[in-house]
mmCIF file of C-alpha atoms in Angstrom:
data_model
loop_
_atom_site.group_PDB
_atom_site.id
_atom_site.type_symbol
_atom_site.label_atom_id
_atom_site.label_comp_id
_atom_site.label_asym_id
_atom_site.label_seq_id
_atom_site.Cartn_x
_atom_site.Cartn_y
_atom_site.Cartn_z
ATOM 1 C CA SER A 1273 -16.883 7.759 -6.970
ATOM 2 C CA LEU A 1274 -15.660 5.469 -9.727
ATOM 3 C CA SER A 1275 -15.722 6.730 -13.285
ATOM 4 C CA VAL A 1276 -16.121 4.249 -16.140
ATOM 5 C CA ALA A 1277 -12.341 4.318 -16.585
ATOM 6 C CA ASP A 1278 -11.838 3.658 -12.863
ATOM 7 C CA MET A 1279 -14.054 0.570 -13.029
ATOM 8 C CA ALA A 1280 -11.362 -1.191 -15.057
ATOM 9 C CA GLY A 1281 -9.522 -1.364 -11.741
ATOM 10 C CA LEU A 1282 -12.134 -3.886 -10.570
ATOM 11 C CA VAL A 1283 -10.430 -6.353 -12.907
ATOM 12 C CA SER A 1284 -6.786 -5.488 -12.316
ATOM 13 C CA PRO A 1285 -4.808 -2.578 -10.800
ATOM 14 C CA LEU A 1286 -2.765 -2.583 -13.999
ATOM 15 C CA PHE A 1287 -5.650 -0.668 -15.564
ATOM 16 C CA VAL A 1288 -5.562 2.113 -12.939
ATOM 17 C CA ARG A 1289 -4.033 5.348 -14.175
ATOM 18 C CA GLN A 1290 -0.644 5.802 -12.521
ATOM 19 C CA SER A 1291 -1.329 9.542 -12.110
ATOM 20 C CA ASP A 1292 -3.895 8.594 -9.475
ATOM 21 C CA ALA A 1293 -1.334 6.877 -7.253
ATOM 22 C CA VAL A 1294 -0.254 8.610 -4.043
ATOM 23 C CA ALA A 1295 3.244 9.194 -2.673
ATOM 24 C CA GLY A 1296 5.108 6.027 -3.393
ATOM 25 C CA ALA A 1297 2.113 3.703 -3.909
ATOM 26 C CA ARG A 1298 2.074 1.622 -7.105
ATOM 27 C CA TYR A 1299 -1.667 1.956 -7.506
ATOM 28 C CA SER A 1300 -4.421 4.254 -6.307
ATOM 29 C CA PHE A 1301 -5.558 2.206 -3.304
ATOM 30 C CA TRP A 1302 -8.909 3.982 -2.840
ATOM 31 C CA LYS A 1303 -10.001 3.160 -6.397
ATOM 32 C CA THR A 1304 -8.551 -0.329 -6.709
ATOM 33 C CA HIS A 1305 -10.657 -3.298 -5.547
ATOM 34 C CA TYR A 1306 -9.680 -6.030 -7.967
ATOM 35 C CA VAL A 1307 -10.506 -9.703 -8.599
ATOM 36 C CA GLY A 1308 -7.947 -10.389 -11.331
ATOM 37 C CA GLY A 1309 -8.190 -11.302 -14.985
ATOM 38 C CA VAL A 1310 -8.151 -15.064 -14.340
ATOM 39 C CA ALA A 1311 -11.081 -14.810 -11.916
ATOM 40 C CA LEU A 1312 -13.030 -12.692 -14.391
ATOM 41 C CA LEU A 1313 -12.552 -15.294 -17.137
ATOM 42 C CA LEU A 1314 -13.728 -18.012 -14.763
ATOM 43 C CA ALA A 1315 -16.769 -15.899 -13.842
ATOM 44 C CA LEU A 1316 -17.639 -15.528 -17.547
ATOM 45 C CA LEU A 1317 -17.314 -19.294 -17.906
ATOM 46 C CA GLY A 1318 -19.729 -19.709 -14.999
ATOM 47 C CA ALA A 1319 -22.169 -17.229 -16.543
ATOM 48 C CA LEU A 1320 -22.369 -19.410 -19.659
ATOM 49 C CA ARG A 1321 -23.623 -22.250 -17.458
ATOM 50 C CA LEU A 1322 -26.498 -20.252 -15.961
ATOM 51 C CA ARG A 1323 -30.065 -20.374 -17.121
ATOM 52 C CA ARG A 1324 -31.387 -17.189 -18.659
ATOM 53 C CA LYS A 1325 -33.451 -16.171 -15.635
ATOM 54 C CA ARG A 1326 -30.578 -16.603 -13.190
ATOM 55 C CA LEU A 1327 -28.181 -14.901 -15.585
ATOM 56 C CA ALA A 1328 -30.566 -11.938 -15.797
ATOM 57 C CA TRP A 1329 -30.672 -11.697 -11.973
ATOM 58 C CA ALA A 1330 -26.862 -11.822 -11.764
ATOM 59 C CA ALA A 1331 -26.425 -9.235 -14.522
ATOM 60 C CA GLY A 1332 -29.049 -6.962 -12.958
ATOM 61 C CA PHE A 1333 -27.412 -7.096 -9.522
ATOM 62 C CA LEU A 1334 -23.982 -6.369 -10.996
ATOM 63 C CA ALA A 1335 -25.372 -3.460 -13.025
ATOM 64 C CA ALA A 1336 -27.024 -2.009 -9.899
ATOM 65 C CA VAL A 1337 -23.728 -2.221 -7.971
ATOM 66 C CA LEU A 1338 -21.807 -0.512 -10.793
ATOM 67 C CA LEU A 1339 -24.442 2.244 -10.871
ATOM 68 C CA VAL A 1340 -23.996 2.833 -7.138
ATOM 69 C CA LEU A 1341 -20.197 2.902 -7.510
ATOM 70 C CA HIS A 1342 -20.577 5.501 -10.268
ATOM 71 C CA GLY A 1343 -21.630 7.971 -7.552
ATOM 72 C CA LYS A 1344 -21.398 11.625 -8.492
ATOM 73 C CA ASN A 1345 -20.641 10.741 -12.130
ATOM 74 C CA ASP A 1346 -24.279 9.764 -12.760
ATOM 75 C CA PRO A 1347 -27.399 11.807 -11.846
ATOM 76 C CA VAL A 1348 -29.381 8.686 -10.871
ATOM 77 C CA ALA A 1349 -26.545 7.375 -8.673
ATOM 78 C CA LEU A 1350 -26.055 10.813 -7.128
ATOM 79 C CA THR A 1351 -29.734 10.929 -6.185
ATOM 80 C CA LEU A 1352 -29.416 7.528 -4.504
ATOM 81 C CA TRP A 1353 -26.398 8.684 -2.500
ATOM 82 C CA GLU A 1354 -28.117 11.872 -1.384
ATOM 83 C CA TYR A 1355 -31.497 10.463 -0.359
ATOM 84 C CA PHE A 1356 -31.471 6.660 -0.135
ATOM 85 C CA PHE A 1357 -30.962 4.973 3.248
ATOM 86 C CA PRO A 1358 -28.323 3.876 4.175
ATOM 87 C CA LEU A 1359 -26.146 5.197 1.313
ATOM 88 C CA ARG A 1360 -26.197 8.761 2.625
ATOM 89 C CA PHE A 1361 -24.385 7.561 5.759
ATOM 90 C CA ILE A 1362 -21.498 5.937 3.844
ATOM 91 C CA ARG A 1363 -18.468 8.073 3.158
ATOM 92 C CA TYR A 1364 -17.215 6.882 -0.267
ATOM 93 C CA PRO A 1365 -18.997 5.032 -3.098
ATOM 94 C CA ALA A 1366 -15.809 3.070 -3.872
ATOM 95 C CA ASN A 1367 -16.015 1.498 -0.399
ATOM 96 C CA LEU A 1368 -18.881 -0.644 -1.695
ATOM 97 C CA SER A 1369 -16.801 -2.214 -4.485
ATOM 98 C CA PHE A 1370 -16.756 -5.481 -2.511
ATOM 99 C CA LEU A 1371 -20.444 -5.974 -3.433
ATOM 100 C CA THR A 1372 -19.314 -7.118 -6.891
ATOM 101 C CA LEU A 1373 -17.956 -10.249 -5.190
ATOM 102 C CA ALA A 1374 -21.512 -11.311 -4.315
ATOM 103 C CA VAL A 1375 -21.936 -12.124 -8.021
ATOM 104 C CA LEU A 1376 -18.394 -12.863 -9.189
ATOM 105 C CA VAL A 1377 -17.405 -15.387 -6.500
ATOM 106 C CA PRO A 1378 -20.458 -17.682 -7.079
ATOM 107 C CA LEU A 1379 -19.907 -17.404 -10.841
ATOM 108 C CA VAL A 1380 -16.259 -18.449 -10.449
ATOM 109 C CA ALA A 1381 -17.369 -21.434 -8.345
ATOM 110 C CA ILE A 1382 -19.934 -22.425 -10.986
ATOM 111 C CA GLY A 1383 -17.322 -22.058 -13.728
ATOM 112 C CA LEU A 1384 -14.923 -24.383 -11.849
ATOM 113 C CA ARG A 1385 -17.499 -26.985 -10.814
ATOM 114 C CA GLY A 1386 -16.613 -30.425 -12.113
ATOM 115 C CA ARG A 1387 -13.450 -29.265 -13.900
ATOM 116 C CA ARG A 1388 -10.357 -31.421 -13.490
ATOM 117 C CA TRP A 1389 -8.158 -28.371 -13.793
ATOM 118 C CA ALA A 1390 -10.023 -26.452 -11.069
ATOM 119 C CA PRO A 1391 -7.137 -26.649 -8.510
ATOM 120 C CA PHE A 1392 -4.715 -25.195 -11.050
ATOM 121 C CA ALA A 1393 -7.170 -22.394 -11.874
ATOM 122 C CA CYS A 1394 -7.484 -21.540 -8.165
ATOM 123 C CA LEU A 1395 -3.682 -21.471 -7.917
ATOM 124 C CA ALA A 1396 -3.524 -19.142 -10.934
ATOM 125 C CA VAL A 1397 -6.025 -16.764 -9.300
ATOM 126 C CA GLY A 1398 -3.937 -16.652 -6.119
ATOM 127 C CA LEU A 1399 -0.641 -16.153 -7.962
ATOM 128 C CA GLU A 1400 -2.106 -13.291 -9.994
ATOM 129 C CA LEU A 1401 -3.352 -11.511 -6.877
ATOM 130 C CA LEU A 1402 -0.009 -12.129 -5.148
ATOM 131 C CA MET A 1403 1.775 -10.529 -8.098
ATOM 132 C CA TYR A 1404 -0.385 -7.401 -7.812
ATOM 133 C CA GLY A 1405 0.048 -7.186 -4.055
ATOM 134 C CA TRP A 1406 3.830 -7.607 -4.085
ATOM 135 C CA GLN A 1407 5.302 -4.291 -2.844
ATOM 136 C CA LEU A 1408 1.916 -2.656 -3.406
ATOM 137 C CA HIS A 1409 2.679 0.067 -0.855
ATOM 138 C CA PRO A 1410 6.078 1.386 0.249
ATOM 139 C CA THR A 1411 7.555 0.122 3.507
ATOM 140 C CA LEU A 1412 9.196 2.496 5.948
ATOM 141 C CA PRO A 1413 11.783 2.275 8.717
ATOM 142 C CA ASP A 1414 10.707 2.377 12.374
ATOM 143 C CA ARG A 1415 12.007 5.910 12.805
ATOM 144 C CA PHE A 1416 9.195 7.128 10.542
ATOM 145 C CA PHE A 1417 6.870 7.058 13.572
ATOM 146 C CA THR A 1418 9.195 9.092 15.816
ATOM 147 C CA ASP A 1419 10.916 11.469 13.390
ATOM 148 C CA ARG A 1420 9.535 14.963 14.042
ATOM 149 C CA GLY A 1421 11.180 16.610 11.052
ATOM 150 C CA PRO A 1422 12.238 20.274 10.966
ATOM 151 C CA LEU A 1423 8.812 21.938 11.208
ATOM 152 C CA VAL A 1424 7.632 20.500 14.554
ATOM 153 C CA PRO A 1425 10.479 21.788 16.778
ATOM 154 C CA TRP A 1426 10.325 25.173 15.055
ATOM 155 C CA LEU A 1427 6.605 25.510 15.821
ATOM 156 C CA GLN A 1428 7.008 24.160 19.349
ATOM 157 C CA ALA A 1429 9.553 26.868 20.075
ATOM 158 C CA ARG A 1430 7.485 29.735 18.648
ATOM 159 C CA LEU A 1431 3.753 29.024 18.813
ATOM 160 C CA ASP A 1432 3.509 29.484 22.601
ATOM 161 C CA ARG A 1433 0.140 27.659 22.697
ATOM 162 C CA HIS A 1434 -1.226 29.684 19.779
ATOM 163 C CA ARG A 1435 -2.408 28.034 16.554
ATOM 164 C CA TYR A 1436 -0.889 27.673 13.115
ATOM 165 C CA ALA A 1437 -2.751 27.705 9.791
ATOM 166 C CA ALA A 1438 -1.923 26.300 6.368
ATOM 167 C CA SER A 1439 -3.213 28.034 3.257
ATOM 168 C CA PRO A 1440 -5.375 25.850 0.965
ATOM 169 C CA GLN A 1441 -2.585 25.790 -1.645
ATOM 170 C CA ALA A 1442 -0.244 24.404 1.000
ATOM 171 C CA ALA A 1443 -2.763 22.101 2.639
ATOM 172 C CA LEU A 1444 -3.819 20.440 -0.623
ATOM 173 C CA LEU A 1445 -0.287 19.574 -1.742
ATOM 174 C CA LEU A 1446 -0.552 15.875 -0.896
ATOM 175 C CA ARG A 1447 2.470 14.597 -2.795
ATOM 176 C CA GLY A 1448 5.762 14.638 -0.956
ATOM 177 C CA PHE A 1449 9.084 15.726 -2.390
ATOM 178 C CA GLY A 1450 12.166 13.530 -2.421
ATOM 179 C CA ASP A 1451 14.426 11.406 -4.587
ATOM 180 C CA ASP A 1452 12.731 8.130 -3.623
ATOM 181 C CA GLN A 1453 9.539 6.743 -2.038
ATOM 182 C CA GLU A 1454 10.947 6.849 1.491
ATOM 183 C CA ALA A 1455 11.959 10.507 1.250
ATOM 184 C CA SER A 1456 8.560 11.383 -0.221
ATOM 185 C CA ALA A 1457 6.728 9.633 2.652
ATOM 186 C CA PHE A 1458 8.828 11.407 5.278
ATOM 187 C CA ASP A 1459 8.191 14.744 3.565
ATOM 188 C CA ILE A 1460 4.424 14.187 3.741
ATOM 189 C CA LYS A 1461 4.628 13.220 7.438
ATOM 190 C CA HIS A 1462 6.655 16.313 8.302
ATOM 191 C CA ARG A 1463 3.927 18.595 6.919
ATOM 192 C CA LEU A 1464 1.569 17.798 9.839
ATOM 193 C CA TYR A 1465 -1.390 16.671 7.737
ATOM 194 C CA GLY A 1466 -4.403 15.240 9.532
ATOM 195 C CA ARG A 1467 -3.931 14.277 13.153
ATOM 196 C CA SER A 1468 -0.124 14.015 13.014
ATOM 197 C CA ASN A 1469 0.077 17.227 15.068
ATOM 198 C CA LEU A 1470 -1.613 15.603 18.102
ATOM 199 C CA PRO A 1471 1.448 13.818 19.586
ATOM 200 C CA TYR A 1472 3.297 17.138 19.575
ATOM 201 C CA HIS A 1473 0.449 19.136 21.190
ATOM 202 C CA LEU A 1474 0.418 21.630 18.326
ATOM 203 C CA HIS A 1475 -2.807 23.540 17.761
ATOM 204 C CA GLY A 1476 -3.977 23.905 14.146
ATOM 205 C CA ALA A 1477 -6.770 26.049 12.698
ATOM 206 C CA THR A 1478 -6.900 24.423 9.255
ATOM 207 C CA GLY A 1479 -7.038 20.646 9.494
ATOM 208 C CA MET A 1480 -6.431 18.427 6.485
ATOM 209 C CA GLY A 1481 -7.599 14.839 6.253
ATOM 210 C CA GLU A 1482 -9.255 14.858 9.677
ATOM 211 C CA ALA A 1483 -11.584 11.933 10.324
ATOM 212 C CA MET A 1484 -14.054 14.172 12.138
ATOM 213 C CA LEU A 1485 -14.470 17.908 12.579
ATOM 214 C CA LEU A 1486 -17.037 19.843 14.561
ATOM 215 C CA ALA A 1487 -19.389 21.793 12.306
ATOM 216 C CA GLU A 1488 -18.285 25.127 13.803
ATOM 217 C CA SER A 1489 -14.591 24.287 13.331
ATOM 218 C CA TYR A 1490 -15.168 23.219 9.745
ATOM 219 C CA ALA A 1491 -17.123 26.413 9.043
ATOM 220 C CA VAL A 1492 -14.191 28.531 10.236
ATOM 221 C CA MET A 1493 -11.717 26.536 8.152
ATOM 222 C CA ASP A 1494 -14.002 26.771 5.126
ATOM 223 C CA LEU A 1495 -14.317 30.541 5.587
ATOM 224 C CA LEU A 1496 -10.532 30.941 5.704
ATOM 225 C CA PHE A 1497 -10.060 28.770 2.606
ATOM 226 C CA ARG A 1498 -12.664 30.763 0.658
ATOM 227 C CA GLN A 1499 -10.779 34.043 1.010
ATOM 228 C CA HIS A 1500 -9.422 35.228 -2.333
ATOM 229 C CA SER A 1501 -5.873 35.663 -1.032
ATOM 230 C CA ALA A 1502 -3.608 35.125 1.950
ATOM 231 C CA ILE A 1503 -3.779 38.895 2.541
ATOM 232 C CA ALA A 1504 -7.573 38.766 2.962
ATOM 233 C CA ALA A 1505 -7.348 35.759 5.285
ATOM 234 C CA ARG A 1506 -4.606 37.346 7.366
ATOM 235 C CA ALA A 1507 -6.997 39.890 8.894
ATOM 236 C CA LEU A 1508 -9.121 37.031 10.290
ATOM 237 C CA LEU A 1509 -6.278 34.901 11.631
ATOM 238 C CA PRO A 1510 -5.666 36.796 14.927
ATOM 239 C CA TRP A 1511 -9.320 36.203 15.851
ATOM 240 C CA VAL A 1512 -8.896 32.427 15.639
ATOM 241 C CA ASP A 1513 -5.583 32.662 17.509
ATOM 242 C CA VAL A 1514 -3.338 31.897 14.527
ATOM 243 C CA SER A 1515 0.165 33.258 15.006
ATOM 244 C CA ILE A 1516 1.867 31.404 12.120
ATOM 245 C CA LEU A 1517 0.586 31.189 8.532
ATOM 246 C CA MET A 1518 2.028 28.686 6.056
ATOM 247 C CA THR A 1519 1.780 29.307 2.313
ATOM 248 C CA ARG A 1520 2.842 27.234 -0.652
ATOM 249 C CA ALA A 1521 4.730 30.091 -2.290
ATOM 250 C CA ILE A 1522 6.333 33.298 -1.084
ATOM 251 C CA GLN A 1523 3.803 36.153 -0.828
ATOM 252 C CA PRO A 1524 5.545 39.556 -1.240
ATOM 253 C CA ALA A 1525 2.585 41.467 0.218
ATOM 254 C CA LEU A 1526 2.884 39.448 3.445
ATOM 255 C CA GLY A 1527 6.438 40.627 3.941
ATOM 256 C CA LYS A 1528 9.508 38.472 4.403
ATOM 257 C CA PRO A 1529 8.813 34.993 5.791
ATOM 258 C CA VAL A 1530 10.293 34.291 9.223
ATOM 259 C CA ALA A 1531 11.285 30.806 8.037
ATOM 260 C CA GLU A 1532 10.983 28.518 4.999
ATOM 261 C CA ILE A 1533 10.705 25.092 6.626
ATOM 262 C CA LEU A 1534 8.723 22.987 4.117
ATOM 263 C CA TRP A 1535 6.482 26.043 3.577
ATOM 264 C CA PRO A 1536 7.206 29.782 3.707
ATOM 265 C CA LEU A 1537 6.036 30.724 7.215
ATOM 266 C CA TYR A 1538 4.765 34.167 8.206
ATOM 267 C CA GLU A 1539 4.014 35.638 11.614
ATOM 268 C CA THR A 1540 0.598 37.106 12.363
ATOM 269 C CA LYS A 1541 0.435 39.995 14.818
ATOM 270 C CA GLY A 1542 -2.107 40.145 17.619
ATOM 271 C CA ALA A 1543 -3.155 36.492 17.804
ATOM 272 C CA GLN A 1544 -5.209 35.901 20.971
ATOM 273 C CA ARG A 1545 -7.297 32.981 22.206
ATOM 274 C CA ALA A 1546 -9.447 35.201 24.463
ATOM 275 C CA ARG A 1547 -10.456 38.890 24.331
ATOM 276 C CA TRP A 1548 -12.657 41.292 26.261
ATOM 277 C CA ILE A 1549 -14.980 43.285 23.970
ATOM 278 C CA PRO A 1550 -16.893 46.381 25.125
ATOM 279 C CA ASP A 1551 -20.691 46.261 25.065
ATOM 280 C CA ALA A 1552 -20.920 48.763 22.231
ATOM 281 C CA GLU A 1553 -18.881 46.458 19.958
ATOM 282 C CA ALA A 1554 -20.131 43.078 21.156
ATOM 283 C CA GLN A 1555 -23.078 43.070 18.744
ATOM 284 C CA LYS A 1556 -20.624 42.799 15.842
ATOM 285 C CA LEU A 1557 -19.897 39.230 16.918
ATOM 286 C CA SER A 1558 -23.358 38.220 15.697
ATOM 287 C CA GLY A 1559 -22.167 38.903 12.144
ATOM 288 C CA GLY A 1560 -19.689 36.043 12.305
ATOM 289 C CA LEU A 1561 -15.944 36.001 11.956
ATOM 290 C CA LEU A 1562 -15.908 38.315 8.932
ATOM 291 C CA THR A 1563 -17.013 41.262 11.101
ATOM 292 C CA ALA A 1564 -14.525 40.544 13.900
ATOM 293 C CA PRO A 1565 -11.595 42.559 12.444
ATOM 294 C CA GLY A 1566 -13.787 45.684 12.615
ATOM 295 C CA ILE A 1567 -14.256 45.453 16.405
ATOM 296 C CA GLN A 1568 -12.711 48.397 18.257
ATOM 297 C CA GLY A 1569 -11.424 48.532 21.820
ATOM 298 C CA ALA A 1570 -10.906 44.788 22.350
ATOM 299 C CA LEU A 1571 -8.389 43.859 25.051
ATOM 300 C CA PRO A 1572 -6.403 40.613 25.293
ATOM 301 C CA LEU A 1573 -7.099 38.269 28.203
ATOM 302 C CA HIS A 1574 -4.775 35.693 29.717
ATOM 303 C CA TYR A 1575 -5.760 32.222 28.510
ATOM 304 C CA THR A 1576 -4.385 29.017 30.047
ATOM 305 C CA GLU A 1577 -5.233 25.320 29.744
ATOM 306 C CA SER A 1578 -4.694 23.223 32.856
ATOM 307 C CA ARG A 1579 -5.754 20.072 30.979
ATOM 308 C CA GLU A 1580 -7.482 19.048 27.739
ATOM 309 C CA ASP A 1581 -11.029 19.628 29.023
ATOM 310 C CA ARG A 1582 -10.459 22.731 31.140
ATOM 311 C CA PHE A 1583 -9.239 26.253 30.471
ATOM 312 C CA SER A 1584 -9.293 29.540 32.336
ATOM 313 C CA VAL A 1585 -9.396 33.166 31.249
ATOM 314 C CA MET A 1586 -8.180 35.994 33.471
ATOM 315 C CA GLY A 1587 -8.033 39.735 33.019
ATOM 316 C CA VAL A 1588 -9.522 43.100 33.896
ATOM 317 C CA ALA A 1589 -12.724 44.362 32.284
ATOM 318 C CA PRO A 1590 -12.787 48.185 32.359
ATOM 319 C CA SER A 1591 -16.569 48.142 31.862
ATOM 320 C CA SER A 1592 -19.398 45.776 30.984
ATOM 321 C CA GLY A 1593 -18.807 43.756 27.855
ATOM 322 C CA ALA A 1594 -18.355 40.289 26.392
ATOM 323 C CA VAL A 1595 -15.578 37.729 26.507
ATOM 324 C CA PHE A 1596 -14.755 36.168 23.146
ATOM 325 C CA ILE A 1597 -12.978 32.790 23.269
ATOM 326 C CA ALA A 1598 -11.747 31.293 20.011
ATOM 327 C CA ASN A 1599 -12.653 27.680 20.821
ATOM 328 C CA PRO A 1600 -15.331 25.363 19.435
ATOM 329 C CA PRO A 1601 -18.446 25.366 21.677
ATOM 330 C CA TYR A 1602 -18.477 21.687 22.658
ATOM 331 C CA PRO A 1603 -21.777 20.422 24.097
ATOM 332 C CA GLY A 1604 -21.656 20.249 27.870
ATOM 333 C CA TRP A 1605 -19.238 23.098 28.539
ATOM 334 C CA LYS A 1606 -19.882 24.800 31.873
ATOM 335 C CA VAL A 1607 -18.721 28.334 32.689
ATOM 336 C CA PHE A 1608 -17.608 29.303 36.173
ATOM 337 C CA ALA A 1609 -16.979 33.019 36.653
ATOM 338 C CA PRO A 1610 -15.517 34.184 39.988
ATOM 339 C CA LEU A 1611 -16.080 37.944 39.843
ATOM 340 C CA GLU A 1612 -15.055 40.807 42.091
ATOM 341 C CA GLY A 1613 -17.424 43.517 43.292
ATOM 342 C CA ASN A 1614 -20.992 43.689 42.026
ATOM 343 C CA ALA A 1615 -20.267 42.487 38.484
ATOM 344 C CA SER A 1616 -22.501 39.885 36.861
ATOM 345 C CA VAL A 1617 -21.987 37.436 34.021
ATOM 346 C CA GLU A 1618 -24.120 35.946 31.265
ATOM 347 C CA THR A 1619 -22.913 32.877 29.404
ATOM 348 C CA SER A 1620 -23.541 32.065 25.771
ATOM 349 C CA ALA A 1621 -23.130 28.850 23.799
ATOM 350 C CA ALA A 1622 -21.160 30.649 21.091
ATOM 351 C CA LEU A 1623 -17.642 30.846 22.458
#
């Protein structure tokens, strides 16, 4: 959403607060959709040429667009975004900033019509926009796309197909450290935000900046982030197969970190992707993840993935019970259970 102060960025990025800029960027790119001061002056000149009725239509349309861009900052705009089709399917109000051009571009054309100096005015508009765009975002060397950094090889050597988790304090630190823009950008990349863990086949339990998350996965991440401390979250981590926890600062109650690569990293004991749970304890699973640490008598099962869409679980069940698998229940999963003896199996959608 754009606040009133943010809307000054529709004229020029020079009016955007520098504190909003991200790692190395001159301006906050998600709040800056600008036309330039010269274009705005030309649009005002065009507005003076309009008849009152047409000017009222133009002003009304522009006011409606600015209201929509205001988003969560205005109760009327918020209601539109929550209930009005198709706004509720659009991710960010600021993405609709281009709608201001539907009024401003015709007004600029009207302001230039018949003017001898119109070509020079068009050149001035272009030069102003070129000045703003010059080195707008930092450039990076080619090795940026292949440099793993120190954290990736460390996790690859120790995760053993388990997951890692970043605390919310660590995950929300979106500014990189370094003496210059390039170092800051590399630092951000090395922290495995978003989907940057995919090329390395690292499994994460707390995504950050993901384009899409399954509802069940997001609910687990949200539950972990809502815990009042890393100590409280640590009891839940083995049940989502997290063997490494990353925190922003050293946590004495968690013990001594096993490494301090970008974050202090701590080992979690007992992380398992699959477990057998006796019948008497299986009902506790209906209470959600919070009740899982209280389950008694659970036994680890051997979990392997032969490919991205297939996994197998093997082990011995001493009696009847349930198999808990810490994976999202994708639609269309099928369970095949080759069993010995007279045992039977019932499958459930909640893996």
